[in-house]
Amino acid sequence: MQKGILLVNLGTPEEPTPEAVKSFLAEFLSDRRVIRWPRGLWLPILHGIVLQIRPKKTARTYQKIWRKEGSPLWIYTKRQTELLQALMPDAIVRYAMTYGDPGIRETINEMKQAGMTDLFVLPLYPQYSETTVAPIYDQVGDIYKNAVEIPHLQMSSSFYDHEGYLQLLADQIKQQLAEKTFDMILFSYHGIPVSIVEQGDPYEEQCKLTTQKVMEKVGEFPYAHSYQSKFGPGQWLTPMTSATLKALPSQNVKKILVITPGFVADCLETIEEIDEENRAYFMENGGETFEYIHPFNDSPEFTQILRSIYAL
């Protein structure tokens, strides 16, 4: 018996170029789980408008955060894989991306070649959503749909209520509160369309429970809860992070501590959207202190959490 653990994150362009971004977005935004519009309506918009305009703008944004080794999301996902492998030397630990490289199918095939007989798939999303975790289930299911040999297979759907995860978030916050003075803590989560929640997606509920459970560990302190990264038309979860940060200074909240519990690794949405764009919104509207708590990234404490999720 050879155990295998596959960590899966969203994905990233291979390079911060319009061509690479276009290829990545074409795959990502073609997923029916991500964009649920009728194909006859959406695909002409995607290929005729979105993929003609968005890649250049997005590539410029990626260039701001790109590092010598690659994108932060790729760097930290790879690093956590290495740390977990060191912690579990008897297992085959790999990482894959839902979109882009390395792909889920090719990585599972490589693990099989290495002797894997038991597979545990761990999506790196604390909160479940059809838009993020379900596509991973889809791809894994497609791999084994017609397979002759199927490993003992387990998959994690979420870990928003994992005690270690909640405690690590609370510890990050308490450390900042001990070092600086703040008026409020803002919890910002990636948004999703309201229509998806109305059809039964538990994401909003799990985000709210995450905030609630973390604050139970932090103790009495003013806090707010918001959503970021809206894409396209339609109603998304509110309040929006950007609108919240623009309004808070006029409500006498001048010193803000921001945390993004839905992200376990830095990426475009944390570095550029929160720590640059939304920082600017807050400061331009009268804010005085903006402190951002970065995700776990290559934290050894998070590696321990990943191991404990596998052991559950």
XYZ file of C-alpha atoms in Angstrom:
312
model
C 0.000 0.000 0.000
C 1.453 3.341 -1.060
C -0.337 6.453 0.146
C -0.537 9.499 -2.078
C -1.571 13.050 -1.166
C -2.451 15.551 -3.866
C -2.684 19.229 -2.968
C -4.722 21.200 -5.506
C -4.923 24.950 -6.012
C -6.632 27.052 -8.657
C -3.736 27.652 -11.024
C -1.740 30.448 -12.589
C -0.445 31.510 -15.997
C 2.965 30.080 -16.851
C 4.296 33.565 -17.568
C 3.099 37.134 -16.949
C 2.462 37.667 -20.660
C -0.806 38.358 -22.520
C -0.441 35.088 -24.433
C 0.030 32.955 -21.308
C -2.735 34.798 -19.447
C -5.104 34.315 -22.392
C -4.440 30.579 -22.434
C -5.033 30.328 -18.684
C -8.211 32.423 -18.717
C -9.601 30.503 -21.696
C -9.400 27.260 -19.705
C -10.543 28.780 -16.404
C -13.494 30.767 -17.754
C -14.694 27.925 -19.986
C -15.491 25.776 -16.942
C -19.262 25.469 -16.515
C -18.776 25.438 -12.744
C -17.139 28.871 -12.867
C -19.397 30.589 -15.392
C -22.856 29.049 -15.408
C -24.322 31.043 -18.261
C -25.680 29.090 -21.270
C -22.747 28.167 -23.514
C -24.377 29.748 -26.552
C -24.451 33.067 -24.730
C -21.188 32.922 -22.808
C -18.660 31.465 -25.263
C -19.096 34.217 -27.895
C -18.630 36.793 -25.125
C -15.606 34.954 -23.749
C -13.797 34.551 -27.068
C -15.103 37.669 -28.788
C -14.702 40.180 -25.953
C -13.167 38.934 -22.678
C -10.167 37.113 -24.170
C -9.495 39.996 -26.534
C -9.355 42.641 -23.807
C -8.658 41.137 -20.371
C -5.332 39.274 -20.968
C -3.299 42.444 -21.592
C -4.609 44.168 -18.481
C -4.284 41.053 -16.318
C -0.762 40.371 -17.607
C 0.348 43.834 -16.493
C -1.039 43.079 -13.047
C 0.742 39.724 -12.899
C 3.992 41.452 -13.857
C 3.725 43.516 -10.661
C 3.655 40.460 -8.415
C 5.763 38.000 -10.452
C 8.914 36.703 -8.832
C 12.072 35.190 -10.245
C 10.831 31.640 -9.570
C 7.326 32.272 -10.910
C 3.959 33.366 -9.555
C 3.555 33.476 -5.751
C 0.643 31.013 -5.900
C 2.779 28.453 -7.720
C 5.807 29.086 -5.489
C 3.913 28.591 -2.234
C 1.847 25.624 -3.432
C 5.057 23.888 -4.499
C 6.756 24.812 -1.231
C 3.914 23.460 0.905
C 4.096 20.227 -1.079
C 7.800 19.950 -0.320
C 7.225 20.686 3.372
C 4.427 18.107 3.619
C 6.573 15.548 1.790
C 9.342 16.094 4.346
C 6.810 15.685 7.133
C 5.391 12.497 5.568
C 8.366 10.738 3.928
C 6.478 7.466 3.466
C 3.780 9.091 1.300
C 3.889 10.352 -2.283
C 3.029 14.059 -1.990
C 2.386 16.091 -5.112
C 0.591 19.268 -6.143
C -1.565 20.126 -9.148
C -3.599 23.026 -10.493
C -7.242 22.904 -11.532
C -6.329 25.068 -14.518
C -2.911 25.275 -16.112
C 0.143 23.230 -15.204
C 0.799 20.863 -13.609
C -2.626 19.421 -14.377
C -4.564 17.067 -12.119
C -4.678 14.212 -14.641
C -0.971 14.249 -15.469
C -0.018 14.506 -11.810
C -2.222 11.596 -10.747
C -0.782 9.531 -13.600
C 2.723 10.366 -12.384
C 1.758 9.361 -8.839
C 0.407 6.064 -10.138
C 3.671 5.417 -11.954
C 5.454 6.070 -8.659
C 3.421 3.297 -7.034
C 0.503 5.165 -5.462
C -2.369 2.867 -4.447
C -4.288 5.157 -2.013
C -5.103 8.719 -3.047
C -6.159 11.617 -0.824
C -7.061 14.784 -2.738
C -6.873 17.965 -0.680
C -8.205 21.139 -2.350
C -6.444 24.159 -0.856
C -9.692 26.030 -0.249
C -10.796 26.238 3.395
C -14.400 26.985 2.401
C -16.278 24.840 -0.125
C -17.827 26.334 -3.248
C -19.110 24.807 -6.439
C -16.906 27.325 -8.256
C -13.644 26.104 -6.695
C -13.788 22.656 -5.096
C -16.371 21.020 -7.368
C -14.215 21.373 -10.526
C -11.528 19.336 -8.763
C -14.069 16.586 -8.021
C -15.153 16.745 -11.674
C -11.630 16.253 -12.980
C -10.776 13.445 -10.587
C -14.071 11.754 -11.444
C -13.324 12.020 -15.172
C -9.932 10.391 -14.662
C -11.446 7.291 -13.054
C -14.773 7.181 -14.898
C -13.634 4.483 -17.321
C -10.530 3.298 -15.481
C -9.914 -0.411 -14.954
C -7.951 0.117 -11.744
C -9.101 2.688 -9.193
C -7.159 3.528 -6.028
C -8.688 3.829 -2.600
C -9.863 7.406 -3.044
C -10.679 10.112 -0.489
C -11.266 13.811 -1.036
C -11.540 16.740 1.339
C -14.323 19.218 0.575
C -13.445 21.945 3.117
C -11.578 22.627 6.331
C -13.151 25.922 7.463
C -14.006 24.395 10.854
C -10.646 22.684 11.412
C -9.426 23.651 14.866
C -5.802 24.154 13.804
C -6.777 26.350 10.857
C -9.000 28.559 13.015
C -6.373 28.805 15.749
C -3.631 29.779 13.304
C -5.796 32.590 11.907
C -6.612 33.769 15.428
C -2.943 33.680 16.413
C -2.020 35.800 13.397
C -4.621 38.384 14.388
C -3.685 38.417 18.073
C -0.038 38.955 17.208
C -0.936 42.060 15.178
C -3.268 43.370 17.892
C -0.448 43.032 20.415
C 1.946 45.011 18.224
C -0.254 47.841 16.913
C -3.454 49.717 17.631
C -6.426 49.064 15.351
C -10.020 50.230 15.247
C -11.365 47.175 13.446
C -10.556 43.804 11.849
C -11.865 43.197 8.332
C -12.328 39.629 7.088
C -12.316 39.605 3.279
C -13.338 36.528 1.272
C -13.456 35.917 -2.468
C -16.974 36.630 -3.687
C -19.270 34.394 -5.723
C -22.588 35.129 -7.489
C -25.653 35.255 -5.233
C -27.459 32.959 -7.679
C -25.049 30.129 -6.840
C -25.673 30.554 -3.104
C -29.430 30.571 -3.710
C -29.106 27.172 -5.388
C -27.550 25.640 -2.288
C -23.845 26.458 -2.340
C -22.721 26.552 1.346
C -19.852 28.963 0.685
C -21.380 32.092 2.246
C -22.415 30.199 5.365
C -18.962 28.644 5.744
C -17.280 32.049 5.337
C -19.495 33.561 8.032
C -18.839 30.626 10.342
C -15.096 31.003 9.764
C -15.218 34.651 10.817
C -17.397 33.838 13.817
C -15.217 30.976 15.037
C -11.970 32.939 14.598
C -13.381 35.901 16.540
C -14.442 33.563 19.344
C -10.749 32.752 19.720
C -9.570 36.357 19.309
C -12.011 37.770 21.847
C -14.044 40.972 21.970
C -12.938 43.358 19.217
C -14.796 45.254 16.458
C -14.821 43.387 13.153
C -16.508 43.353 9.750
C -16.988 40.743 7.026
C -16.848 41.399 3.272
C -16.291 39.922 -0.201
C -13.859 40.832 -2.969
C -12.925 40.002 -6.574
C -16.281 40.473 -8.319
C -16.168 39.430 -11.969
C -18.734 40.279 -14.615
C -22.364 41.402 -14.273
C -24.949 40.066 -11.883
C -25.338 40.287 -8.145
C -22.466 38.956 -6.038
C -22.160 38.501 -2.289
C -22.041 41.748 -0.355
C -20.825 43.881 1.277
C -17.953 44.392 -1.149
C -14.489 44.782 0.355
C -13.688 47.811 -1.791
C -16.887 49.661 -0.834
C -16.368 48.766 2.820
C -12.812 50.115 2.908
C -13.837 53.306 1.121
C -16.589 53.937 3.661
C -14.916 52.970 6.951
C -12.779 56.112 7.464
C -15.929 58.291 7.426
C -17.279 56.028 10.191
C -14.241 56.865 12.326
C -12.454 53.602 11.514
C -9.024 54.939 10.646
C -6.849 51.972 11.546
C -7.760 48.677 9.893
C -6.368 45.144 10.122
C -7.295 43.040 7.079
C -7.170 39.259 6.798
C -8.241 36.939 3.942
C -9.040 33.521 5.476
C -10.134 31.980 2.174
C -6.642 32.205 0.688
C -3.852 29.942 1.944
C -1.220 31.335 -0.460
C -0.499 34.793 -1.788
C -1.786 35.465 -5.277
C -3.126 38.246 -7.488
C -6.189 38.712 -5.265
C -4.162 39.158 -2.084
C -1.053 41.034 -3.192
C -2.421 43.317 -5.870
C -6.121 43.547 -5.044
C -5.966 43.753 -1.246
C -2.514 45.001 -0.323
C -2.279 47.546 -3.147
C -5.647 48.454 -4.665
C -7.797 48.232 -1.550
C -5.083 49.708 0.648
C -5.174 52.735 -1.658
C -8.980 52.990 -1.380
C -8.759 53.053 2.406
C -5.911 55.554 2.646
C -7.324 57.866 -0.037
C -10.592 58.101 1.877
C -9.022 59.152 5.161
C -7.535 55.968 6.574
C -4.372 56.180 8.673
C -3.187 52.579 9.210
C -3.732 49.642 6.866
C -2.156 46.369 7.918
C -2.628 43.211 5.874
C -2.094 39.737 7.296
C -0.748 37.635 4.445
C -1.916 34.022 3.951
C -0.078 31.059 5.460
C 2.168 30.693 2.377
C 5.074 28.405 3.344
C 4.311 28.388 7.063
C 5.394 25.122 8.749
C 2.380 25.505 11.049
C 0.112 25.246 8.010
C 1.987 22.132 6.891
C 1.046 20.550 10.215
C -2.586 21.472 9.560
C -2.470 19.816 6.137
C -1.090 16.644 7.679
C -3.808 16.622 10.326
C -6.539 17.090 7.664
C -5.182 13.983 5.936
C -5.273 12.077 9.220
C -8.925 12.891 9.945
